[in-house]
PDB file of C-alpha atoms in Angstrom:
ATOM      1  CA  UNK A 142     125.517 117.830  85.664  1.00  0.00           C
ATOM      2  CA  UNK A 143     128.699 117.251  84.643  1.00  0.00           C
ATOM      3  CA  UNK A 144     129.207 121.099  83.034  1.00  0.00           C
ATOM      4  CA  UNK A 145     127.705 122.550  86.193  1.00  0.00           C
ATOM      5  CA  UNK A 146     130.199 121.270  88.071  1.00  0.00           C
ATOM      6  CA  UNK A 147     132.399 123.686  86.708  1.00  0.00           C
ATOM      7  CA  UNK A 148     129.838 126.619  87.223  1.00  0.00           C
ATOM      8  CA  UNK A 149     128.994 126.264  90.965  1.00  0.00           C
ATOM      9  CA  UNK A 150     130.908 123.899  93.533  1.00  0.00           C
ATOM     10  CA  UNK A 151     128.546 121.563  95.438  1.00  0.00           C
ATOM     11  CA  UNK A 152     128.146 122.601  99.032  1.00  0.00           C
ATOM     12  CA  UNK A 153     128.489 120.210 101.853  1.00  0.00           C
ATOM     13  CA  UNK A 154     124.488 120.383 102.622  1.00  0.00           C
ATOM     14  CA  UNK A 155     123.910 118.903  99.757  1.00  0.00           C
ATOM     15  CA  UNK A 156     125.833 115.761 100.585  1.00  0.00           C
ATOM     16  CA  UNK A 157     125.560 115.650 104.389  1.00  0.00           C
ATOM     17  CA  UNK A 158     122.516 114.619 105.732  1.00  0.00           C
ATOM     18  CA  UNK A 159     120.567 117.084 108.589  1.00  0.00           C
ATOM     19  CA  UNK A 160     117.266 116.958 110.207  1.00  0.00           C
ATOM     20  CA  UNK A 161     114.862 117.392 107.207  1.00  0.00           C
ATOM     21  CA  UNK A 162     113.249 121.004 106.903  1.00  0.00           C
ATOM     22  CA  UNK A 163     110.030 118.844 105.157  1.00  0.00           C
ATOM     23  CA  UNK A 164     108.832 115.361 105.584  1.00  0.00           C
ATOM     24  CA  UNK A 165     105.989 113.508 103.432  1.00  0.00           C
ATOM     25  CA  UNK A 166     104.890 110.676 101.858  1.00  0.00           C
ATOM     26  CA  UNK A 167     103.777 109.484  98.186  1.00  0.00           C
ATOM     27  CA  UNK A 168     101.632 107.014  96.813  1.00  0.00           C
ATOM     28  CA  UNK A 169     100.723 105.902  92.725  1.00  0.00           C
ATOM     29  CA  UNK A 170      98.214 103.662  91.211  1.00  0.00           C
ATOM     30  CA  UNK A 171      96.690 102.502  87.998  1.00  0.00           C
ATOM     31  CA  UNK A 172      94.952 106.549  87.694  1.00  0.00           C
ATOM     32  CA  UNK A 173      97.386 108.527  89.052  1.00  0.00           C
ATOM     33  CA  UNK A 174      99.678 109.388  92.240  1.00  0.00           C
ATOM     34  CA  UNK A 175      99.546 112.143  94.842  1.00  0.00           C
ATOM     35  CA  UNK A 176     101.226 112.792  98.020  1.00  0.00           C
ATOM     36  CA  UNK A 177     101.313 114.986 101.349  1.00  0.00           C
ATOM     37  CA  UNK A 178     103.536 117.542 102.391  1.00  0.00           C
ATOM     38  CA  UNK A 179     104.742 119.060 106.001  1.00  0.00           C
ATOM     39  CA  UNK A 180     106.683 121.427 106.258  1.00  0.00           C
ATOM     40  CA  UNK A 181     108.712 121.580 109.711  1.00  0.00           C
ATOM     41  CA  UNK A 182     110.118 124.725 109.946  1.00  0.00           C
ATOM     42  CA  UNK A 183     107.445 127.558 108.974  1.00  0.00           C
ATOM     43  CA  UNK A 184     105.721 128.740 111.970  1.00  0.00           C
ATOM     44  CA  UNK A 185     102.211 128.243 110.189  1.00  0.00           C
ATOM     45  CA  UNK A 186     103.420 124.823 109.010  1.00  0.00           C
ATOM     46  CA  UNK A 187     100.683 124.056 106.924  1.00  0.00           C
ATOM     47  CA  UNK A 188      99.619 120.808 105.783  1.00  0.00           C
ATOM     48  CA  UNK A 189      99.588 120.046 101.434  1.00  0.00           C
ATOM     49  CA  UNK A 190      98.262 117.995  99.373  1.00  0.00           C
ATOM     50  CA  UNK A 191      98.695 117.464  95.843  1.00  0.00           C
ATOM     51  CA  UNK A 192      97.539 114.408  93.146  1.00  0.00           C
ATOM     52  CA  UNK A 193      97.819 113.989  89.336  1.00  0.00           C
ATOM     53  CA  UNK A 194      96.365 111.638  86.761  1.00  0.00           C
ATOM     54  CA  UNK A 195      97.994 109.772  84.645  1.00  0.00           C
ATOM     55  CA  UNK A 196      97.117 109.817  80.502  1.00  0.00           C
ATOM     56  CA  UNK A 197      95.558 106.970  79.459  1.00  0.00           C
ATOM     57  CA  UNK A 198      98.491 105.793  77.195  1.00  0.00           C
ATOM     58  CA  UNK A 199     100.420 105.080  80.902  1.00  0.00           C
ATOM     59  CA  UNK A 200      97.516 103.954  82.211  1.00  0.00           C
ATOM     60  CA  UNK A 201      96.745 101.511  79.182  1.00  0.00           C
ATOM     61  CA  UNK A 202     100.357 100.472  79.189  1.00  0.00           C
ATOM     62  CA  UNK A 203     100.553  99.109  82.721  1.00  0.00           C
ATOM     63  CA  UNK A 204     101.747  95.613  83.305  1.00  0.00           C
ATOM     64  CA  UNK A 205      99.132  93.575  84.854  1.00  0.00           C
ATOM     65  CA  UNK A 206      97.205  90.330  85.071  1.00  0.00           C
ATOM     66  CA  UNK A 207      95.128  91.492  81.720  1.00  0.00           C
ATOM     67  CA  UNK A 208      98.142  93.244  79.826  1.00  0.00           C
ATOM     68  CA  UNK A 209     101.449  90.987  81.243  1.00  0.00           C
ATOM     69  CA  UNK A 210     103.170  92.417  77.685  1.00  0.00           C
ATOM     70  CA  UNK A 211     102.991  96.287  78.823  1.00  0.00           C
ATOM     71  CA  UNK A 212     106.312  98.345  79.413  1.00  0.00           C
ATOM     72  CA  UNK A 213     105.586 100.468  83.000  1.00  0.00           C
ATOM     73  CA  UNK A 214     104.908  98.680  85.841  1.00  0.00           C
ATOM     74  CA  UNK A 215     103.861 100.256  89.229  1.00  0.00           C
ATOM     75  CA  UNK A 216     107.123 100.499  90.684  1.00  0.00           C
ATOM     76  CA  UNK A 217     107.522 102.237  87.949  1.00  0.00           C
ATOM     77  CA  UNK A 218     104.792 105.036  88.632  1.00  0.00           C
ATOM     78  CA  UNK A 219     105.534 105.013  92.255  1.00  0.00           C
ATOM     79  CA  UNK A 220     109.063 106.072  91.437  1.00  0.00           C
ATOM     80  CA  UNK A 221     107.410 108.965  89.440  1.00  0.00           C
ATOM     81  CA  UNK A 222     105.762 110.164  92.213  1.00  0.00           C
ATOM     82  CA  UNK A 223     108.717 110.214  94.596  1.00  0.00           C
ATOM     83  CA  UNK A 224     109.687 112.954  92.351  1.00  0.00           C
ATOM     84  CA  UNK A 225     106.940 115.026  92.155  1.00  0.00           C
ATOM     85  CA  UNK A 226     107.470 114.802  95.620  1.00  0.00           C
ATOM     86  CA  UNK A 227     111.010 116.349  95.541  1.00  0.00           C
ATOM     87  CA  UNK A 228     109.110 119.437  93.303  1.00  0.00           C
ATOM     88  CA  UNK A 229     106.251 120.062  95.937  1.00  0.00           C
ATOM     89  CA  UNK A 230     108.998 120.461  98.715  1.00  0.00           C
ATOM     90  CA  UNK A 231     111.292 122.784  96.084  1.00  0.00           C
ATOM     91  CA  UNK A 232     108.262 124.838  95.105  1.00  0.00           C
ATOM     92  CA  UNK A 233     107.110 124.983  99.012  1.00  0.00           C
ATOM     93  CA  UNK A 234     109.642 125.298 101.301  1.00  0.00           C
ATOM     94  CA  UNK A 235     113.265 126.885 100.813  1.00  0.00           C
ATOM     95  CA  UNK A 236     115.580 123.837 100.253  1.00  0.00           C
ATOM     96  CA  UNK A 237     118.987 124.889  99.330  1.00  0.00           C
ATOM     97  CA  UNK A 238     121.262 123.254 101.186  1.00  0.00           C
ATOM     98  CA  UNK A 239     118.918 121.527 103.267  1.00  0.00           C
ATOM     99  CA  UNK A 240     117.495 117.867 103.992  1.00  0.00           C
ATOM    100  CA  UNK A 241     114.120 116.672 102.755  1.00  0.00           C
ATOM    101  CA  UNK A 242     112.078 113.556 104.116  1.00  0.00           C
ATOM    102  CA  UNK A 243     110.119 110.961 101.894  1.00  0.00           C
ATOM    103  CA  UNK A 244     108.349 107.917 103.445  1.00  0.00           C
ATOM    104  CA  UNK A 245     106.687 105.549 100.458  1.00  0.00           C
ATOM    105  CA  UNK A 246     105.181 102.350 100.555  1.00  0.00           C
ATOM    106  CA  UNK A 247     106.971 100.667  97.663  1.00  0.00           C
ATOM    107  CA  UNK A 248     110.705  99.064  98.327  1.00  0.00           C
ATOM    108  CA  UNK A 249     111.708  99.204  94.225  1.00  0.00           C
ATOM    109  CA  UNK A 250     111.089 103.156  94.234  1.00  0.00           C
ATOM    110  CA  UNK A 251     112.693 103.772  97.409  1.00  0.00           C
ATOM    111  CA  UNK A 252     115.751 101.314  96.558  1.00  0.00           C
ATOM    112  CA  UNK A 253     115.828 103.583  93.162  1.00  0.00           C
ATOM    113  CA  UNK A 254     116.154 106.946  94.643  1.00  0.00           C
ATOM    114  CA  UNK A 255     118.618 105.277  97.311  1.00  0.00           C
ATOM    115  CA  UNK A 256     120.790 104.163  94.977  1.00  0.00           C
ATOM    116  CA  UNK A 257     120.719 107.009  92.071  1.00  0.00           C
ATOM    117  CA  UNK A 258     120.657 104.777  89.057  1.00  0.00           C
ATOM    118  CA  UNK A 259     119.634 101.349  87.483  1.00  0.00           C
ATOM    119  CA  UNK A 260     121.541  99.288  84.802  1.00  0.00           C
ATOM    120  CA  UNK A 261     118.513  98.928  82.135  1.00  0.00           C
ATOM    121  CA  UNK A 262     116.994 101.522  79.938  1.00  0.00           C
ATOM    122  CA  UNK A 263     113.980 100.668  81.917  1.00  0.00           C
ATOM    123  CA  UNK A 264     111.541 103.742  82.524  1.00  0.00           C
ATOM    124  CA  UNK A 265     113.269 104.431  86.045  1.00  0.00           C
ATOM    125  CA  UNK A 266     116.866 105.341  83.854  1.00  0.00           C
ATOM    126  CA  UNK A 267     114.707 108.526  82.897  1.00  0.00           C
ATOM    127  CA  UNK A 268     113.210 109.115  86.036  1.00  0.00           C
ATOM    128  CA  UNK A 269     116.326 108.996  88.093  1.00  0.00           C
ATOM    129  CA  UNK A 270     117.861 111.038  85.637  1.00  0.00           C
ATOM    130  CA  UNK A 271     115.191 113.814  86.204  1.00  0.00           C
ATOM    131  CA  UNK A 272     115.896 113.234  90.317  1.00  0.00           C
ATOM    132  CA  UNK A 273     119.478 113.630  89.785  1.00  0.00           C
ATOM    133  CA  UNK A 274     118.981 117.523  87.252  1.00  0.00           C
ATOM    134  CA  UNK A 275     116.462 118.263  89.980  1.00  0.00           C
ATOM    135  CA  UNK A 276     118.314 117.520  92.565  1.00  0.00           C
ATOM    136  CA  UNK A 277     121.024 119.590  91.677  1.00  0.00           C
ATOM    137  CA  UNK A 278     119.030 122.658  90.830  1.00  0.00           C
ATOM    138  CA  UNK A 279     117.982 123.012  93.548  1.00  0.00           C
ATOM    139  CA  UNK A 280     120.929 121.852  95.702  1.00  0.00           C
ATOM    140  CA  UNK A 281     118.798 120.335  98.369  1.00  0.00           C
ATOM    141  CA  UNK A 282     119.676 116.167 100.119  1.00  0.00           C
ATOM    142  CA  UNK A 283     116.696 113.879 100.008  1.00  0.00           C
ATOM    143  CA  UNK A 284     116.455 110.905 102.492  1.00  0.00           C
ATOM    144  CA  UNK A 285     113.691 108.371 101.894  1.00  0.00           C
ATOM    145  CA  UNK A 286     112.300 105.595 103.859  1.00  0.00           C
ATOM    146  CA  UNK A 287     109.705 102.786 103.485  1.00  0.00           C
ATOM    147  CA  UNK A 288     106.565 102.432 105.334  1.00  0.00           C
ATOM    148  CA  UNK A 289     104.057  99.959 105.145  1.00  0.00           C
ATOM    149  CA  UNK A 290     101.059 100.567 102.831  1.00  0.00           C
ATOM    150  CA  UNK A 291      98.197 100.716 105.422  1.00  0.00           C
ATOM    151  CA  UNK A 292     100.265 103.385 107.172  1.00  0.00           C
ATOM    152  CA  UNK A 293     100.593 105.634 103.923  1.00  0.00           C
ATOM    153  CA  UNK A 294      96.660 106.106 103.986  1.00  0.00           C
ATOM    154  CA  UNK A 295      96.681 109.236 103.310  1.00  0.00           C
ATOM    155  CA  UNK A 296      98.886 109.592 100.273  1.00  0.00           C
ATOM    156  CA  UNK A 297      96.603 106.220  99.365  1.00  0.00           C
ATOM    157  CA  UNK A 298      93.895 108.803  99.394  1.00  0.00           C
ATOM    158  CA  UNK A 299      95.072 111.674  96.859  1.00  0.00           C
ATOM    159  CA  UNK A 300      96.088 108.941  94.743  1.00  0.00           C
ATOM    160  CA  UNK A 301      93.322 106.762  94.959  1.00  0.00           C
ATOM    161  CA  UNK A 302      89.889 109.000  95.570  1.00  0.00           C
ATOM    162  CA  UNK A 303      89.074 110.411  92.102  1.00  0.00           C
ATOM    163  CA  UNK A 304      85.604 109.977  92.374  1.00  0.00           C
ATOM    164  CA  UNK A 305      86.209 113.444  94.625  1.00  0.00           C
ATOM    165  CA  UNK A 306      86.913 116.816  93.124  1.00  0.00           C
ATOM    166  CA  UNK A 307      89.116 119.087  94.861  1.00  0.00           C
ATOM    167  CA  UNK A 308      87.031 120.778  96.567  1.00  0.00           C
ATOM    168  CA  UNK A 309      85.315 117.792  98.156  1.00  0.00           C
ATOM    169  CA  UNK A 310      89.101 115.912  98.756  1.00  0.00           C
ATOM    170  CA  UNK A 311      90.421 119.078 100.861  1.00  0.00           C
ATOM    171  CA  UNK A 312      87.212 118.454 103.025  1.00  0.00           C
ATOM    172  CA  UNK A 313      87.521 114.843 102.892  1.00  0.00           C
ATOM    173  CA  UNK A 314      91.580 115.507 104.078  1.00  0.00           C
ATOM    174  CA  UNK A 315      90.345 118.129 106.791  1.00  0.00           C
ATOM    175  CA  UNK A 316      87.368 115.920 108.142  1.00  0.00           C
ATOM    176  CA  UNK A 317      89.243 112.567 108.064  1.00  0.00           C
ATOM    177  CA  UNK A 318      92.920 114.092 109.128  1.00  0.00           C
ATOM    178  CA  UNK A 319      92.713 117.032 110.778  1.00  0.00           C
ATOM    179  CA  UNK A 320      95.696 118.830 111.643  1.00  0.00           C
ATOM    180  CA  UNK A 321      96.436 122.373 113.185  1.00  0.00           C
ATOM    181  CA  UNK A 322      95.889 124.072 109.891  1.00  0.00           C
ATOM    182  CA  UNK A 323      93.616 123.655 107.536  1.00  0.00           C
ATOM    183  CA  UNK A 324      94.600 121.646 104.908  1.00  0.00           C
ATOM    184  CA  UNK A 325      95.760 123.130 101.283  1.00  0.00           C
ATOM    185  CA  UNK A 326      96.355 121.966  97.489  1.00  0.00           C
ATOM    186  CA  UNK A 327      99.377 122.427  95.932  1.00  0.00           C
ATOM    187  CA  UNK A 328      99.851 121.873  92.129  1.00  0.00           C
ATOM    188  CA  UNK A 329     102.350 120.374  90.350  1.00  0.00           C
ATOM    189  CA  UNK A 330     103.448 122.353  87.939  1.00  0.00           C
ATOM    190  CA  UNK A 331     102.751 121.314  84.207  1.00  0.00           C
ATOM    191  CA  UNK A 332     106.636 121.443  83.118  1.00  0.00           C
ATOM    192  CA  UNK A 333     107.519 118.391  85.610  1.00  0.00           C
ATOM    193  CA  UNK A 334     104.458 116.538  85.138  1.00  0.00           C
ATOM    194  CA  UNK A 335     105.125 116.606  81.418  1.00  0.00           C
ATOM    195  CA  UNK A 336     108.766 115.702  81.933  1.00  0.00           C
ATOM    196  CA  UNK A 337     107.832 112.579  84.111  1.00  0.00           C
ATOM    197  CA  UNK A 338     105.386 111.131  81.725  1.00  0.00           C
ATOM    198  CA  UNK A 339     108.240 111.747  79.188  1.00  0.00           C
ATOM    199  CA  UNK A 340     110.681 109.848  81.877  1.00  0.00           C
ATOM    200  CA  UNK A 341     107.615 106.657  81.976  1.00  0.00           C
ATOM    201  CA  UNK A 342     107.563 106.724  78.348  1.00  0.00           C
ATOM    202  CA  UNK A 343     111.159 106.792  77.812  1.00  0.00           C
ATOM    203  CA  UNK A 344     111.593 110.001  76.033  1.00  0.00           C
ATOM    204  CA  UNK A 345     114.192 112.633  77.339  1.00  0.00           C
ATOM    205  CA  UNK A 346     112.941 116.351  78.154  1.00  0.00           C
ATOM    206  CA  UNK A 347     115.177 119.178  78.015  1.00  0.00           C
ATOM    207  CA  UNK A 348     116.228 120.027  81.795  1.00  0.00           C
ATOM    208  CA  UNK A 349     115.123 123.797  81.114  1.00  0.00           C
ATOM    209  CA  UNK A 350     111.669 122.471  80.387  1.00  0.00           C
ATOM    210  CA  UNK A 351     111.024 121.421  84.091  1.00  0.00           C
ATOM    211  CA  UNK A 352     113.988 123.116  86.221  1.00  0.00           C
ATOM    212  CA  UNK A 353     112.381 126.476  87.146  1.00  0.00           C
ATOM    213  CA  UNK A 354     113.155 128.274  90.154  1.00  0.00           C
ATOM    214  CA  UNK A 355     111.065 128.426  92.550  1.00  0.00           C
ATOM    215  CA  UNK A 356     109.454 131.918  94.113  1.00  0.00           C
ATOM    216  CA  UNK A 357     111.330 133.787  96.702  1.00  0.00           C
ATOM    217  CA  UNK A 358     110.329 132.570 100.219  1.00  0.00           C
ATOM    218  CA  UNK A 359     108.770 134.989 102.438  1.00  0.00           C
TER     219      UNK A 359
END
């Protein structure tokens, strides 16, 4: 961050927020996380979705009643997900200089992306760090916001449903929340998957493994 500072100024977009251009929500859980996606200013606006497991090492390695000595928790993978999030809406909709919109359901994740950093070398350290190199890539603000779990249902869904393939989860989406266009997949790609997992197990990626550009907007 620091060198590209002297590459490239950082526009005032970046740092001002502005009605968001995309709004969405996230959700993770002990088998993986998923989220949905709106764009707001493409006159098809068409409706995403998008999910992703996680391998079983992360999955094994959750803290809970059964395993109280494990090192991610699921603030932990919720925070992940937040920044899938931030990919969808960079490989979907043209965010340069614009605002994007999260709503999540869990208050450590969204107090971590509010705040940029943590003082441990904790799992979120590596995540934020991927937020921040993404962030600047692709020079866009993100705002996020809580919302209570029952009303993030349907990122509860992508992350939740596995017993569904895709197939049968893009009917489920279309059946259960129908909106004015069909609903689509989007998938992350593998670069930033692999460099979250990296960020959960505490292992830093090389920022050109997961900072590609995006494809020219139509």
């Amino acid at each position: 961050i620091l060198n590209s500072l002297s590459e490239r100024p950082t526009r005032l977009y970046e740092l001002v927020e502005m009605p968001p251009v995309v709004n969405g929500a996230d959700d993770a859980a002990g088998p993986g996380m998923g989220g949905v996606i709106f764009p707001l200013r493409t006159p098809e606006s068409i409706p995403y979705l998008w999910r992703a497991r996680f391998p079983p090492d992360i999955v094994n390695d959750l803290v809970s009643h059964s395993n109280p000595h494990g090192t991610v928790n699921n603030s932990d993978l919720e925070l992940a997900g937040t920044i899938i999030q931030q990919d969808g809406y960079a490989s979907l909709v043209d965010v340069r200089e614009r605002t994007v919109h999260t709503c999540a359901d869990n208050t450590p994740a969204v107090a971590w992306q509010g705040k940029g950093s943590v003082t441990t070398s904790s799992p979120p350290a590596y995540l934020l760090r991927l937020q921040a190199l993404h962030q600047r890539y692709h020079r866009y603000h993100p705002t996020f916001h809580y919302i209570p779990g029952p009303v993030n249902a349907m990122a509860d869904d992508c992350s939740r449903l596995w017993h569904l393939d895709d197939s049968h989860l893009l009917a489920y989406f279309n059946s259960k929340y129908p909106q004015t266009q069909p609903w689509q997949q989007w998938i992350p790609s593998p670069g930033m998957l692999s460099a979250v997992i990296s960020g959960l197990r505490r292992q830093r990626c090389e920022p050109a493994s997961f900072l590609v550009a995006p494809e020219p907007p139509p």
